PDB file of C-alpha atoms in Angstrom:
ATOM      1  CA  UNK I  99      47.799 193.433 128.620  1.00 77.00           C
ATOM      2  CA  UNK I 100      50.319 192.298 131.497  1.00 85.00           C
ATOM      3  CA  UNK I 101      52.579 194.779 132.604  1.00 91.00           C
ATOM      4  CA  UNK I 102      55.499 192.901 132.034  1.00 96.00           C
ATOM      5  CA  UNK I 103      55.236 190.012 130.387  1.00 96.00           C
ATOM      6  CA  UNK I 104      57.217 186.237 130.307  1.00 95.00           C
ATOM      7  CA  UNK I 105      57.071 182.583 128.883  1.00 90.00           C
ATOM      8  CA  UNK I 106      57.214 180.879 132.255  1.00 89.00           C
ATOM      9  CA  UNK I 107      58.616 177.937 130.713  1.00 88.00           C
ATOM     10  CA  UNK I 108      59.765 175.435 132.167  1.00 94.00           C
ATOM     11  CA  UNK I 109      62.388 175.435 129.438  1.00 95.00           C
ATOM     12  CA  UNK I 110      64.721 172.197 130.213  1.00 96.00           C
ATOM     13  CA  UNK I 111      68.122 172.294 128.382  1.00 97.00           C
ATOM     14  CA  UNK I 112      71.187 169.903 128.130  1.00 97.00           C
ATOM     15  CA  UNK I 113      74.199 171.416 129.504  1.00 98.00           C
ATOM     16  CA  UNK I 114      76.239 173.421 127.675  1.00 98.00           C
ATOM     17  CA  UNK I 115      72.694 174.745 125.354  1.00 98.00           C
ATOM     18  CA  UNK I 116      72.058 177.635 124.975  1.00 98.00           C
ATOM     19  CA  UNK I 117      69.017 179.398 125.840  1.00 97.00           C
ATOM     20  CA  UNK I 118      67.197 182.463 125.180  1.00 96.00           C
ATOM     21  CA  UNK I 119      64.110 184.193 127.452  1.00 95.00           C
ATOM     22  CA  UNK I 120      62.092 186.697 126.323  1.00 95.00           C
ATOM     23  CA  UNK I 121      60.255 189.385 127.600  1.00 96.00           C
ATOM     24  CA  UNK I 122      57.940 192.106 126.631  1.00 97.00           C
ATOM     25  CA  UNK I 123      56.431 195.315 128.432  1.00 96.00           C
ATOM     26  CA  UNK I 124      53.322 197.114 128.418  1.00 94.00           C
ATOM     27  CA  UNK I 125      54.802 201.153 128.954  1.00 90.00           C
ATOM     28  CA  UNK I 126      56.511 202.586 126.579  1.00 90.00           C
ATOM     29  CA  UNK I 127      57.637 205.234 128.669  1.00 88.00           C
ATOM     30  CA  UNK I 128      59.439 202.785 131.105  1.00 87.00           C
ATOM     31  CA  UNK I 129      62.743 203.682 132.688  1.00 83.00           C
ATOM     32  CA  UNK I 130      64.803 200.643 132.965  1.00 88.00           C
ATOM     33  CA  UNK I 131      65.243 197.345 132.647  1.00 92.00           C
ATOM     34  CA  UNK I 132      66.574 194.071 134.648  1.00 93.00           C
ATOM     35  CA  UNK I 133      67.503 190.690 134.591  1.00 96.00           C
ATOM     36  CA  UNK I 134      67.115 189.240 138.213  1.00 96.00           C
ATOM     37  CA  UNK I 135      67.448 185.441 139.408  1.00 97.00           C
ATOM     38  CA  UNK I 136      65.577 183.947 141.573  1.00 97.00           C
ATOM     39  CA  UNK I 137      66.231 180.337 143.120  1.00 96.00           C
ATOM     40  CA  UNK I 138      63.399 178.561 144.850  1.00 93.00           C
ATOM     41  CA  UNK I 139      61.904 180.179 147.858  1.00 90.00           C
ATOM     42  CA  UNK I 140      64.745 182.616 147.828  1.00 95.00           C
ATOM     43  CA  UNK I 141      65.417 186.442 147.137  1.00 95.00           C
ATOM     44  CA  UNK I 142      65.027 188.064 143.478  1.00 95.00           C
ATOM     45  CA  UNK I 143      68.907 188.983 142.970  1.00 94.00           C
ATOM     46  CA  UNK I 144      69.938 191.105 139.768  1.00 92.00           C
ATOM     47  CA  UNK I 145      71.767 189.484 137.285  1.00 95.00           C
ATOM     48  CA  UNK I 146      72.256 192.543 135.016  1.00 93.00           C
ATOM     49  CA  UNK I 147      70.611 195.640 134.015  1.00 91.00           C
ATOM     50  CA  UNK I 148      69.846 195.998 129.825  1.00 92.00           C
ATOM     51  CA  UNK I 149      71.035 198.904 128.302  1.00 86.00           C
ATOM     52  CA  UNK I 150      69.366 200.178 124.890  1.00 85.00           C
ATOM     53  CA  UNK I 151      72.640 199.354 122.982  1.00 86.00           C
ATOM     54  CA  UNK I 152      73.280 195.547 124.677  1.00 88.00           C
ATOM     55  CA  UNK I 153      75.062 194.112 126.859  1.00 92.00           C
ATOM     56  CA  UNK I 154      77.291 191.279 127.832  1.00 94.00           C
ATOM     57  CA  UNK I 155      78.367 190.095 130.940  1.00 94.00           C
ATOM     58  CA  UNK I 156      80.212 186.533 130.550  1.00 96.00           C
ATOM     59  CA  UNK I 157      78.026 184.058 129.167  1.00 98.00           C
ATOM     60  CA  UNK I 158      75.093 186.275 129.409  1.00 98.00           C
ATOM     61  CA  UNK I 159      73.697 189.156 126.807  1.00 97.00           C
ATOM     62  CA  UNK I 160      70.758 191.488 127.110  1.00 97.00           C
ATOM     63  CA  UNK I 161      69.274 192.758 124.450  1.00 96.00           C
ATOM     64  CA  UNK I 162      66.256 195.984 124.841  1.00 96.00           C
ATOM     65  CA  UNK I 163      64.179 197.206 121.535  1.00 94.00           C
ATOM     66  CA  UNK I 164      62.193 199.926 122.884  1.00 93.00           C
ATOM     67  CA  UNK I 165      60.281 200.099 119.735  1.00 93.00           C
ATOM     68  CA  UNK I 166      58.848 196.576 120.689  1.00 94.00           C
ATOM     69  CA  UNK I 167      58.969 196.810 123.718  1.00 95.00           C
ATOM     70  CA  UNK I 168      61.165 193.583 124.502  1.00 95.00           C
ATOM     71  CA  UNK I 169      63.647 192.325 126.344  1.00 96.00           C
ATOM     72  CA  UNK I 170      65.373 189.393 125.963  1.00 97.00           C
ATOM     73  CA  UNK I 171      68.461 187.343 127.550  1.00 97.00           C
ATOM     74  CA  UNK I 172      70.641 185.056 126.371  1.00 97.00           C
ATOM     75  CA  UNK I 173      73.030 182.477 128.538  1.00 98.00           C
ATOM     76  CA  UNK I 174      75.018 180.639 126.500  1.00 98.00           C
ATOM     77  CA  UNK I 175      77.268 177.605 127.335  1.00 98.00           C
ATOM     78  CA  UNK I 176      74.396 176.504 130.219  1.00 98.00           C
ATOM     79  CA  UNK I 177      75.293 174.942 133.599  1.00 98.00           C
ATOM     80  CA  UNK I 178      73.825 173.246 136.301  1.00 98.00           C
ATOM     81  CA  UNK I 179      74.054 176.031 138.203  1.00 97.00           C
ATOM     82  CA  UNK I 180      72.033 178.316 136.221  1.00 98.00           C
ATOM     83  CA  UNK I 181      69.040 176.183 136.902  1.00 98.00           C
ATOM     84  CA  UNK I 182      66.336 179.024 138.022  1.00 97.00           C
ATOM     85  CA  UNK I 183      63.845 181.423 137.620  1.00 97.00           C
ATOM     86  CA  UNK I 184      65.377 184.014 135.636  1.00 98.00           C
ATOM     87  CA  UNK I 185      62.549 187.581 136.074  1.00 97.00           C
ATOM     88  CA  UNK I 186      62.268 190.365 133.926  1.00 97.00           C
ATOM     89  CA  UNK I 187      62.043 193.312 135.741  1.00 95.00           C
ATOM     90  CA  UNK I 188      60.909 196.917 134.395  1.00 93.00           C
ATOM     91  CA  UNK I 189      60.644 200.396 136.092  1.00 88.00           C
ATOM     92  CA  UNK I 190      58.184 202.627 135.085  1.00 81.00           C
ATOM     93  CA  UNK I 191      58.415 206.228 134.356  1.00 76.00           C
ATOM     94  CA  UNK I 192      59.591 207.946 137.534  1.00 69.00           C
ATOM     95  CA  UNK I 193      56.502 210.436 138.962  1.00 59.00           C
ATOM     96  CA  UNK I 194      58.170 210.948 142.050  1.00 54.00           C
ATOM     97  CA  UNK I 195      61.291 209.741 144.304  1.00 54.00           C
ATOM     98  CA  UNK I 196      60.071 206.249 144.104  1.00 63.00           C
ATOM     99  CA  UNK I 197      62.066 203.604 142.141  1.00 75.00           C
ATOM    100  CA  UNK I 198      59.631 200.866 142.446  1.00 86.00           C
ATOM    101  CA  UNK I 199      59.652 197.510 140.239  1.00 90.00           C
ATOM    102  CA  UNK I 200      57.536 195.719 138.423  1.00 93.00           C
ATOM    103  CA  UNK I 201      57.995 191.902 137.453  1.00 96.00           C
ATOM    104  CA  UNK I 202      57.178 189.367 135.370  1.00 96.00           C
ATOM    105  CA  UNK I 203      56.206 186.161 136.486  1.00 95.00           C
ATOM    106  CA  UNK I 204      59.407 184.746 135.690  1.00 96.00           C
ATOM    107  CA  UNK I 205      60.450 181.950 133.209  1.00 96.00           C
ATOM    108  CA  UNK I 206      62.015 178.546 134.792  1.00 96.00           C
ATOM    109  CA  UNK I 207      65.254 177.046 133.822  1.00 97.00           C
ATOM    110  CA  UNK I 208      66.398 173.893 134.460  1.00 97.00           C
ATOM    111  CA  UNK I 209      69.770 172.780 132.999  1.00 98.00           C
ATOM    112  CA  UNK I 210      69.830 168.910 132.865  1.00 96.00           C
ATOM    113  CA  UNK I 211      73.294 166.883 133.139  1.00 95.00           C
TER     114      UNK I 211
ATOM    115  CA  UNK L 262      79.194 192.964 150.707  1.00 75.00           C
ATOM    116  CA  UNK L 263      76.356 194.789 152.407  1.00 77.00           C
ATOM    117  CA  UNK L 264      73.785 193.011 153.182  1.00 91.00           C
ATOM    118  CA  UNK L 265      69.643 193.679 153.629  1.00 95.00           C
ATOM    119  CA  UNK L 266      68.902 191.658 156.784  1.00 96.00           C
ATOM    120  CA  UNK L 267      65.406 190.732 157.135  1.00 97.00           C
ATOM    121  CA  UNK L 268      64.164 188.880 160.902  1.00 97.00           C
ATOM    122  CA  UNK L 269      62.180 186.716 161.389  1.00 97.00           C
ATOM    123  CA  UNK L 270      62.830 184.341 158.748  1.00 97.00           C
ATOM    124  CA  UNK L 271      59.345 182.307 159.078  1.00 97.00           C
ATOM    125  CA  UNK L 272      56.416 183.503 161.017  1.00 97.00           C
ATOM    126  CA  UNK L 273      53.598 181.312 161.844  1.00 98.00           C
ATOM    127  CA  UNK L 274      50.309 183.625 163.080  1.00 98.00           C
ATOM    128  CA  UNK L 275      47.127 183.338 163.909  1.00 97.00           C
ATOM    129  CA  UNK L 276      43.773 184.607 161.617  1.00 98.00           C
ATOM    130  CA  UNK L 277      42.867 188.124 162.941  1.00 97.00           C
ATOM    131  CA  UNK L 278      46.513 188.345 165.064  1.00 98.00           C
ATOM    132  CA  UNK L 279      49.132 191.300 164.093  1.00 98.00           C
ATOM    133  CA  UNK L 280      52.662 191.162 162.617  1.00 98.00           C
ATOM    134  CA  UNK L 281      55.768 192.945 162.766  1.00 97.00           C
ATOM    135  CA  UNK L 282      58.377 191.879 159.608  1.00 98.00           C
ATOM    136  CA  UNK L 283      61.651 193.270 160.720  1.00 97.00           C
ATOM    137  CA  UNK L 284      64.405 194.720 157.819  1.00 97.00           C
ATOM    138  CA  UNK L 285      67.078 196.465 158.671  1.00 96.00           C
ATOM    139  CA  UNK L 286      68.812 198.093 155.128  1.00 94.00           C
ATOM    140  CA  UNK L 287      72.181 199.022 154.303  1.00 90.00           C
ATOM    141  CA  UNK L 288      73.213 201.439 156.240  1.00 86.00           C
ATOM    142  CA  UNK L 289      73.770 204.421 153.363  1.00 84.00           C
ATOM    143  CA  UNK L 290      70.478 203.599 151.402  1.00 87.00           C
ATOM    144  CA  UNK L 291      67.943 206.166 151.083  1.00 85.00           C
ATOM    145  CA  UNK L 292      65.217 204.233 149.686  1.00 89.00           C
ATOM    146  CA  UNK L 293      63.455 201.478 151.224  1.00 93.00           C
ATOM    147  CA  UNK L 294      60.718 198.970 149.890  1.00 95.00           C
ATOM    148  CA  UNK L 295      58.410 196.107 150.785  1.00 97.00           C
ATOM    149  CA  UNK L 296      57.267 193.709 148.183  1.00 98.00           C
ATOM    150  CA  UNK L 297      55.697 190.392 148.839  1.00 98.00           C
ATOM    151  CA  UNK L 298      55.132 187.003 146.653  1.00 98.00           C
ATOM    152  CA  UNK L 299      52.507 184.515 147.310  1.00 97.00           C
ATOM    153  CA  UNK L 300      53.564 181.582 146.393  1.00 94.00           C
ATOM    154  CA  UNK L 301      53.669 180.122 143.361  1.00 92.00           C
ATOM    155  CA  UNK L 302      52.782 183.578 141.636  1.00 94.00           C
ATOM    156  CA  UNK L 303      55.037 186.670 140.944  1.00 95.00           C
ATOM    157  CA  UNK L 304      56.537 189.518 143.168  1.00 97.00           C
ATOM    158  CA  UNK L 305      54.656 192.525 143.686  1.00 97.00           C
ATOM    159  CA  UNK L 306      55.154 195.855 144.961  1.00 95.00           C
ATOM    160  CA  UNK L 307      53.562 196.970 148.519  1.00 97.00           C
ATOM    161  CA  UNK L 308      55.272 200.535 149.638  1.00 96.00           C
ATOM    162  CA  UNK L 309      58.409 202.345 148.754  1.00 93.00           C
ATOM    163  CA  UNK L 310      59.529 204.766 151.509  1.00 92.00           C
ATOM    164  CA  UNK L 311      61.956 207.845 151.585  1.00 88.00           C
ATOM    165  CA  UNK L 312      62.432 210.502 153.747  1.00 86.00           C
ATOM    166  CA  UNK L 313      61.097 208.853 156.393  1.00 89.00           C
ATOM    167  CA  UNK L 314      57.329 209.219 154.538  1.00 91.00           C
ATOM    168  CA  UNK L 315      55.805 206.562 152.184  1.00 93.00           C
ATOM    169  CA  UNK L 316      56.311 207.795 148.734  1.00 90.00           C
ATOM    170  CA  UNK L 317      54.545 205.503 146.869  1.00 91.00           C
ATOM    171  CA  UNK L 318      51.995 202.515 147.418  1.00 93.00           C
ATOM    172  CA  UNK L 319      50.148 199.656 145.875  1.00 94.00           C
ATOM    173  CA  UNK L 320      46.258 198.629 145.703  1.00 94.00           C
ATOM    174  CA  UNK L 321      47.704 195.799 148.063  1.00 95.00           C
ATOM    175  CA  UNK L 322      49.027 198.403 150.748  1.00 96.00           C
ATOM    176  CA  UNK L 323      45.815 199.117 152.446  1.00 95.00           C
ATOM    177  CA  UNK L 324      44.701 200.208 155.796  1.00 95.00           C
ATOM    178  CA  UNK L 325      45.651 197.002 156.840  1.00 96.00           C
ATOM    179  CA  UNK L 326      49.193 197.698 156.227  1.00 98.00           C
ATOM    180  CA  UNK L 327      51.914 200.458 157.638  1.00 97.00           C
ATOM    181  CA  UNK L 328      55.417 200.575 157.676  1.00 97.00           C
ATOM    182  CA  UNK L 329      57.655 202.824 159.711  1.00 95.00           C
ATOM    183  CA  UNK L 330      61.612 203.480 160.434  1.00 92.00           C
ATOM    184  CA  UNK L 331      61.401 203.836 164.638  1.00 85.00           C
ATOM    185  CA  UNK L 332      65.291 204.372 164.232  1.00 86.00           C
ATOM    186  CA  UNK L 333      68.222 204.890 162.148  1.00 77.00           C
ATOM    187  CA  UNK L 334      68.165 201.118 161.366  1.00 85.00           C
ATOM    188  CA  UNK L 335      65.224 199.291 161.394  1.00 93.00           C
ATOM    189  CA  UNK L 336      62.144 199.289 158.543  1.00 96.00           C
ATOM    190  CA  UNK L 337      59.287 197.562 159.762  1.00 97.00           C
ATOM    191  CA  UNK L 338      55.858 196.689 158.041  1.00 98.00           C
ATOM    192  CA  UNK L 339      53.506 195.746 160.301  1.00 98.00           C
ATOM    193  CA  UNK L 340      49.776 193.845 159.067  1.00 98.00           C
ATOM    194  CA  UNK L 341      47.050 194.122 161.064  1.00 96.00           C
ATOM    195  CA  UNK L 342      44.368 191.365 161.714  1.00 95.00           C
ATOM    196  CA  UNK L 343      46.078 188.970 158.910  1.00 97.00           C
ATOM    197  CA  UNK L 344      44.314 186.746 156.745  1.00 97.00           C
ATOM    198  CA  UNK L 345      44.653 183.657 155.580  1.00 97.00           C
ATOM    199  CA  UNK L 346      45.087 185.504 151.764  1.00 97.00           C
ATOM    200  CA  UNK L 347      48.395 187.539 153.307  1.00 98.00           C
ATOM    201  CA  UNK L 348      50.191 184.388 153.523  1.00 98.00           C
ATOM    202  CA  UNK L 349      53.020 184.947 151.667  1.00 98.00           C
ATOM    203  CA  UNK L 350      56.857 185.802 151.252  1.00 98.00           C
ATOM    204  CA  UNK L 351      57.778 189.401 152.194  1.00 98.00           C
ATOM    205  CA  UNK L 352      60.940 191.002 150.773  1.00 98.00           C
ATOM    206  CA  UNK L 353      62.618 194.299 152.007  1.00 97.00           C
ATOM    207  CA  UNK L 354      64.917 196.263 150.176  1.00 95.00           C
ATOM    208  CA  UNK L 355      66.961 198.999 149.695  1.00 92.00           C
ATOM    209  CA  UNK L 356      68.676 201.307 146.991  1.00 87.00           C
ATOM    210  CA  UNK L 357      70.781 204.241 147.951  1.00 79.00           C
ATOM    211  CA  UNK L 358      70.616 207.613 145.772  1.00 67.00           C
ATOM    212  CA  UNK L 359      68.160 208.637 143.482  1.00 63.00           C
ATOM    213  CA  UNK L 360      69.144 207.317 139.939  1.00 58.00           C
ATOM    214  CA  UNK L 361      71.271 204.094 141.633  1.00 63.00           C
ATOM    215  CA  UNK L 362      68.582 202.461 141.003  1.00 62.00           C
ATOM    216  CA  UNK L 363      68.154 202.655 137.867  1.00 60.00           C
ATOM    217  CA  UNK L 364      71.454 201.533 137.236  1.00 61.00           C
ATOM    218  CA  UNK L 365      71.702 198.457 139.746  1.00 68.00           C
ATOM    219  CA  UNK L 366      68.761 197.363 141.393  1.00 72.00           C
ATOM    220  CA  UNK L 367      67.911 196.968 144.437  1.00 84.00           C
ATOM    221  CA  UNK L 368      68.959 194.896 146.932  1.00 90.00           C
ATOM    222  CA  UNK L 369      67.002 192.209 148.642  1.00 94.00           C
ATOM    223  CA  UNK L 370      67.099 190.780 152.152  1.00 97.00           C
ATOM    224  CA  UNK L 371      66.353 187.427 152.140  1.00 97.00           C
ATOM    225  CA  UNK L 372      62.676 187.460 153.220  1.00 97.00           C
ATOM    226  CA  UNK L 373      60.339 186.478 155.850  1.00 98.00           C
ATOM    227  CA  UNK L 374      57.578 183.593 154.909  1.00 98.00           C
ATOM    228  CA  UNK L 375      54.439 184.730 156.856  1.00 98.00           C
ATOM    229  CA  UNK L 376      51.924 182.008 157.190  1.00 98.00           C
ATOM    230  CA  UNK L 377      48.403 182.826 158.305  1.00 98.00           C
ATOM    231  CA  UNK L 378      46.534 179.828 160.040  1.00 97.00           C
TER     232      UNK L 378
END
């Protein structure tokens, strides 16, 4: 089983859709989780960490059920400009000092006019 | 906002030559990493290092690879005789103390796209 887990899409939406990626993970003893966005041939860049209770920042919710072991991220009213490769990102249980990452393979969104 | 600044941009080398990717963190970050994504496929971790050792690496990170901080600024990773299979985009980043992470990322410097001819 993958590590971390995603439906690379591409999922094409109208504007204003909205859209929901999921995301499962293979340790149940990970640390945290992420949202990052990446835009073609540039840097990952965090969109929002997920917190076990949910979160909501604007137009976007995270959602984490350790029990399953899923993530998942909503974006609702879609624009153009959210047209990208949204990652899931997980950190595993923390042996040392390190605070490495491990990511999915990303799912594609592209928001059509 | 503070940014990770990562030089050179694009790197064109030679089969068998050696590379230096430049990063220079933000300045109050404690923890520095390398991670690299061929293209097309997802990013993966190389090295995390702290206290000026490496704390942690991957299967990737071998002999082949080494990273050092010669100063108070600049992270380097350095590949020796590259192949054609390193091609690839390489990220740096930093986080600052231990549990920030956890909390908000990392942050990314923009990359350097190493192609191996």
């Amino acid at each position: 089983r993958k590590e971390v887990e995603q439906d690379p899409g591409p999922f094409n939406v109208p504007e204003g859709a909205t859209v929901a990626f999921n995301c499962t993970y293979s340790n149940s003893a990970s640390q945290s989780f992420f949202w990052y966005r990446q835009d073609c041939r540039k840097e990952p860049k965090l969109l929002m960490s997920v917190y076990s209770s949910g979160n909501e920042d604007g137009r976007f919710t995270a959602q984490l059920n350790r029990a399953s072991q899923y993530i998942s991220l909503l974006i609702r009213d879609s624009k153009l400009s959210d047209s990208a490769t949204y990652l899931c990102v997980v950190s595993p249980p923390r042996g040392g000092a390190t605070n490495k990452l491990i990511f999915g393979t990303g799912t594609l969104l592209a928001v059509q006019p | 906002e503070p940014e990770v600044t990562q030089t050179p941009s694009h790197q064109v080398t030679q089969m068998g030559q050696e590379v230096i990717l430049r990063c220079v963190p933000i300045s109050n970050h404690l923890y520095f990493y390398w991670y690299r994504q061929i293209l097309g496929q997802k990013v993966e971790f190389l090295v995390s290092f702290y206290n000026n050792e490496i704390s942690e690496k991957s299967e990737i990170f071998d002999d082949q690879f080494s990273v050092e901080r010669p100063d108070g600024s600049n992270f380097t990773l350095k590949i020796r005789s590259t192949k054609l299979e390193d091609s690839a985009m390489y990220f740096c980043a930093s986080s600052g103390p231990s549990g920030t992470a956890d909390l908000y990322g990392y942050t990314f410097g923009s990359g350097t796209r190493l192609t191996v001819v």
